[in-house]
Short mmCIF file of C-alpha atoms in Angstrom, two decimals:
data_model
loop_
_atom_site.label_atom_id
_atom_site.label_comp_id
_atom_site.label_asym_id
_atom_site.label_seq_id
_atom_site.Cartn_x
_atom_site.Cartn_y
_atom_site.Cartn_z
CA UNK A 1 1.15 105.30 109.38
CA UNK A 2 3.32 104.66 112.40
CA UNK A 3 6.81 103.17 112.35
CA UNK A 4 7.14 99.90 114.23
CA UNK A 5 10.87 99.44 113.57
CA UNK A 6 13.01 100.76 110.70
CA UNK A 7 11.43 99.87 107.33
CA UNK A 8 8.31 98.42 108.97
CA UNK A 9 5.15 100.47 109.47
CA UNK A 10 1.55 99.91 110.54
CA UNK A 11 -1.45 101.78 109.21
CA UNK A 12 -3.63 103.65 111.69
CA UNK A 13 -7.35 104.20 112.13
CA UNK A 14 -8.48 100.89 110.61
CA UNK A 15 -11.48 99.35 112.35
CA UNK A 16 -10.37 95.72 112.14
CA UNK A 17 -7.44 93.79 110.72
CA UNK A 18 -4.01 95.41 110.86
CA UNK A 19 -2.11 96.24 107.70
CA UNK A 20 1.68 96.50 107.63
CA UNK A 21 4.03 98.16 105.16
CA UNK A 22 7.51 96.78 104.54
CA UNK A 23 9.98 99.06 102.79
CA UNK A 24 12.74 97.87 100.48
CA UNK A 25 14.93 99.55 97.89
CA UNK A 26 12.89 98.05 95.05
CA UNK A 27 9.56 99.22 96.45
CA UNK A 28 6.93 98.53 99.08
CA UNK A 29 5.19 95.41 100.31
CA UNK A 30 1.85 95.40 102.11
CA UNK A 31 0.83 92.62 104.47
CA UNK A 32 -2.97 92.16 104.32
CA UNK A 33 -5.51 94.87 103.48
CA UNK A 34 -8.05 95.01 106.36
CA UNK A 35 -11.84 95.20 105.88
CA UNK A 36 -13.73 96.26 102.79
CA UNK A 37 -13.94 99.98 103.57
CA UNK A 38 -10.26 100.41 104.47
CA UNK A 39 -8.87 100.83 100.97
CA UNK A 40 -9.23 104.60 100.81
CA UNK A 41 -7.52 104.99 104.20
CA UNK A 42 -4.64 102.75 103.15
CA UNK A 43 -4.11 104.68 99.92
CA UNK A 44 -4.41 108.05 101.69
CA UNK A 45 -1.81 107.08 104.29
CA UNK A 46 0.56 105.89 101.58
CA UNK A 47 0.21 109.29 99.88
CA UNK A 48 0.69 111.16 103.16
CA UNK A 49 3.95 109.25 103.70
CA UNK A 50 5.22 110.38 100.30
CA UNK A 51 4.51 107.19 98.36
CA UNK A 52 2.56 106.72 95.16
CA UNK A 53 0.24 103.71 94.79
CA UNK A 54 2.55 102.15 92.20
CA UNK A 55 5.37 102.06 94.76
CA UNK A 56 3.56 99.02 96.20
CA UNK A 57 4.98 96.02 94.37
CA UNK A 58 3.57 93.12 96.42
CA UNK A 59 0.68 92.37 98.74
CA UNK A 60 1.33 89.42 101.06
CA UNK A 61 -1.76 87.71 102.45
CA UNK A 62 -1.67 85.88 105.77
CA UNK A 63 -5.10 84.32 105.14
CA UNK A 64 -8.26 84.98 103.16
CA UNK A 65 -10.71 86.27 105.77
CA UNK A 66 -12.74 89.45 105.13
CA UNK A 67 -10.93 91.46 107.81
CA UNK A 68 -7.61 90.77 106.08
CA UNK A 69 -8.50 90.83 102.38
CA UNK A 70 -11.66 92.94 102.36
CA UNK A 71 -9.93 95.88 100.67
CA UNK A 72 -7.68 93.72 98.50
CA UNK A 73 -9.58 94.35 95.23
CA UNK A 74 -9.45 98.14 95.71
CA UNK A 75 -5.82 98.27 96.83
CA UNK A 76 -4.61 95.83 94.18
CA UNK A 77 -6.37 97.72 91.41
CA UNK A 78 -4.99 101.07 92.59
CA UNK A 79 -1.42 99.81 92.97
CA UNK A 80 -1.12 97.13 90.31
CA UNK A 81 0.75 95.09 92.94
CA UNK A 82 1.19 91.33 92.75
CA UNK A 83 -0.79 89.32 95.30
CA UNK A 84 1.07 86.47 97.04
CA UNK A 85 -0.59 83.89 99.31
CA UNK A 86 -0.52 80.20 100.20
CA UNK A 87 -1.94 77.82 97.59
CA UNK A 88 -4.80 76.78 99.92
CA UNK A 89 -5.94 80.39 100.22
CA UNK A 90 -5.66 81.16 96.51
CA UNK A 91 -9.12 79.88 95.43
CA UNK A 92 -10.72 81.88 98.24
CA UNK A 93 -8.88 85.07 97.27
CA UNK A 94 -9.81 84.51 93.65
CA UNK A 95 -13.48 84.02 94.50
CA UNK A 96 -13.59 80.41 93.31
CA UNK A 97 -14.60 78.87 96.65
CA UNK A 98 -16.14 80.11 99.92
CA UNK A 99 -14.18 80.73 103.10
CA UNK A 100 -13.78 77.32 104.79
CA UNK A 101 -15.56 76.75 108.10
CA UNK A 102 -15.05 74.19 110.81
CA UNK A 103 -15.81 70.65 109.59
CA UNK A 104 -18.91 69.09 111.15
CA UNK A 105 -20.15 72.35 112.60
CA UNK A 106 -23.24 74.28 111.60
CA UNK A 107 -21.81 77.34 109.95
CA UNK A 108 -22.99 80.73 108.93
CA UNK A 109 -23.90 81.21 105.25
CA UNK A 110 -20.94 80.56 103.00
CA UNK A 111 -18.97 83.72 102.32
CA UNK A 112 -17.51 84.35 98.89
CA UNK A 113 -14.95 87.09 98.46
CA UNK A 114 -14.87 89.55 95.60
CA UNK A 115 -12.21 87.96 93.38
CA UNK A 116 -8.66 89.26 93.09
CA UNK A 117 -6.07 87.49 90.91
CA UNK A 118 -3.16 85.85 92.72
CA UNK A 119 0.22 86.23 91.01
CA UNK A 120 2.24 83.82 93.12
CA UNK A 121 1.73 81.19 95.79
CA UNK A 122 4.13 80.78 98.70
CA UNK A 123 5.03 77.71 100.73
CA UNK A 124 6.51 76.83 104.10
CA UNK A 125 10.21 77.62 104.37
CA UNK A 126 10.35 79.77 101.26
CA UNK A 127 12.46 82.92 101.62
CA UNK A 128 10.99 85.98 99.94
CA UNK A 129 13.12 88.91 98.65
CA UNK A 130 11.67 91.28 101.24
CA UNK A 131 13.41 92.95 104.24
CA UNK A 132 16.61 91.12 103.41
CA UNK A 133 14.94 87.70 103.49
CA UNK A 134 11.41 87.12 104.79
CA UNK A 135 10.68 83.48 105.50
CA UNK A 136 7.24 81.95 104.99
CA UNK A 137 6.06 79.90 107.98
CA UNK A 138 3.03 77.68 107.46
CA UNK A 139 0.71 78.23 110.42
CA UNK A 140 -2.60 76.53 109.59
CA UNK A 141 -5.56 76.34 111.91
CA UNK A 142 -7.38 79.66 111.88
CA UNK A 143 -7.49 79.14 108.10
CA UNK A 144 -6.21 76.09 106.19
CA UNK A 145 -3.55 78.04 104.31
CA UNK A 146 -2.68 80.61 106.97
CA UNK A 147 0.95 81.70 106.84
CA UNK A 148 3.13 83.86 109.07
CA UNK A 149 6.24 85.77 107.97
CA UNK A 150 9.58 85.63 109.80
CA UNK A 151 12.65 87.84 109.44
CA UNK A 152 15.32 85.91 111.39
CA UNK A 153 18.04 88.59 111.40
CA UNK A 154 15.76 91.08 113.14
CA UNK A 155 13.77 88.34 114.92
CA UNK A 156 10.60 89.93 113.60
CA UNK A 157 7.48 87.78 113.22
CA UNK A 158 4.20 88.70 111.55
CA UNK A 159 1.63 86.26 112.97
CA UNK A 160 -1.64 87.23 111.28
CA UNK A 161 -4.46 85.67 113.30
CA UNK A 162 -2.62 82.74 114.86
CA UNK A 163 -2.53 84.86 118.03
CA UNK A 164 -4.52 87.95 119.01
CA UNK A 165 -3.10 90.60 121.36
CA UNK A 166 -6.03 92.41 122.88
CA UNK A 167 -5.93 94.60 126.00
CA UNK A 168 -2.27 93.67 126.49
CA UNK A 169 -3.08 89.98 126.66
CA UNK A 170 -2.44 87.22 124.16
CA UNK A 171 -5.43 85.08 123.21
CA UNK A 172 -6.30 82.48 120.65
CA UNK A 173 -8.36 83.63 117.65
CA UNK A 174 -12.15 83.54 117.93
CA UNK A 175 -13.35 79.94 117.72
CA UNK A 176 -16.35 80.83 115.55
CA UNK A 177 -14.04 81.95 112.75
CA UNK A 178 -11.31 79.32 113.20
CA UNK A 179 -11.32 76.25 110.96
CA UNK A 180 -9.29 74.00 113.31
CA UNK A 181 -8.38 75.29 116.77
CA UNK A 182 -6.20 72.29 117.67
CA UNK A 183 -4.17 72.91 114.52
CA UNK A 184 -3.95 76.60 115.40
CA UNK A 185 -2.56 75.71 118.84
CA UNK A 186 0.16 73.65 117.17
CA UNK A 187 0.96 76.68 115.05
CA UNK A 188 1.25 78.82 118.19
CA UNK A 189 3.82 76.38 119.56
CA UNK A 190 5.69 76.41 116.24
CA UNK A 191 5.94 80.20 116.31
CA UNK A 192 7.07 80.24 119.94
CA UNK A 193 10.01 78.02 119.01
CA UNK A 194 11.33 80.83 116.79
CA UNK A 195 11.83 83.02 119.88
CA UNK A 196 10.87 86.30 118.19
CA UNK A 197 11.86 89.64 119.64
CA UNK A 198 9.21 91.60 117.70
CA UNK A 199 5.63 90.38 117.16
CA UNK A 200 3.21 91.93 114.68
CA UNK A 201 -0.40 90.82 115.08
CA UNK A 202 -3.41 90.97 112.82
CA UNK A 203 -5.40 92.15 115.83
CA UNK A 204 -3.64 94.15 118.52
CA UNK A 205 -0.66 96.44 118.88
CA UNK A 206 2.80 95.12 118.01
CA UNK A 207 5.17 93.99 120.74
CA UNK A 208 8.61 95.46 120.11
CA UNK A 209 11.33 93.93 122.26
CA UNK A 210 11.29 90.82 124.46
CA UNK A 211 8.25 89.42 122.70
CA UNK A 212 9.50 85.87 123.17
CA UNK A 213 9.00 86.03 126.93
CA UNK A 214 5.36 87.06 126.48
CA UNK A 215 4.82 84.36 123.86
CA UNK A 216 6.46 81.67 125.99
CA UNK A 217 4.22 82.58 128.92
CA UNK A 218 1.19 82.32 126.62
CA UNK A 219 2.25 78.84 125.45
CA UNK A 220 2.65 77.77 129.07
CA UNK A 221 -0.78 79.16 129.91
CA UNK A 222 -2.28 77.10 127.11
CA UNK A 223 -0.48 74.01 128.38
CA UNK A 224 1.22 73.37 125.06
#
């Protein structure tokens, strides 16, 4: 793992889908779990950092796509952690419905996830007892129940797949895997209004310091 800022870490060596660790006095929180073969790497890096699996108390899900919840069954079983996600993502996480595609578009075969029980659903504006108050921000578009997580005191924003940051350039998520791109663009604008200083992406390296300027330029480039 690598420290992003105090009490916030990112796992290394994962092929797709970043995983973050948030550290509190009452235990650890993971944000997402990467692809299906990442579980052993996540658990090994926790051990190398001096943590036991049961130190993980919660797993926050930004959205139920395979590159973000692929290792959720393995990690949840090893840690016993509660899984928290938006209500619209819950049936996908629990294997009760396939991952939604774009309406009216010919889609790839419906993908069902290996089920993992969800302990709690979260909603827009809710403040979670993590990092001194982590606010849920509804950011639909890439997935119907996609959420981001905002720590206002530190101006830290975890954006999931609302925005990619590849090769030092912000982009929209891949259209093929995005349920509603127009809705996603509105979510980008919503996040920009928060004026974050630190941005943590599902794909791409974090931006630590003056992230708002980069995000504002991206919004302007999109014409939003």
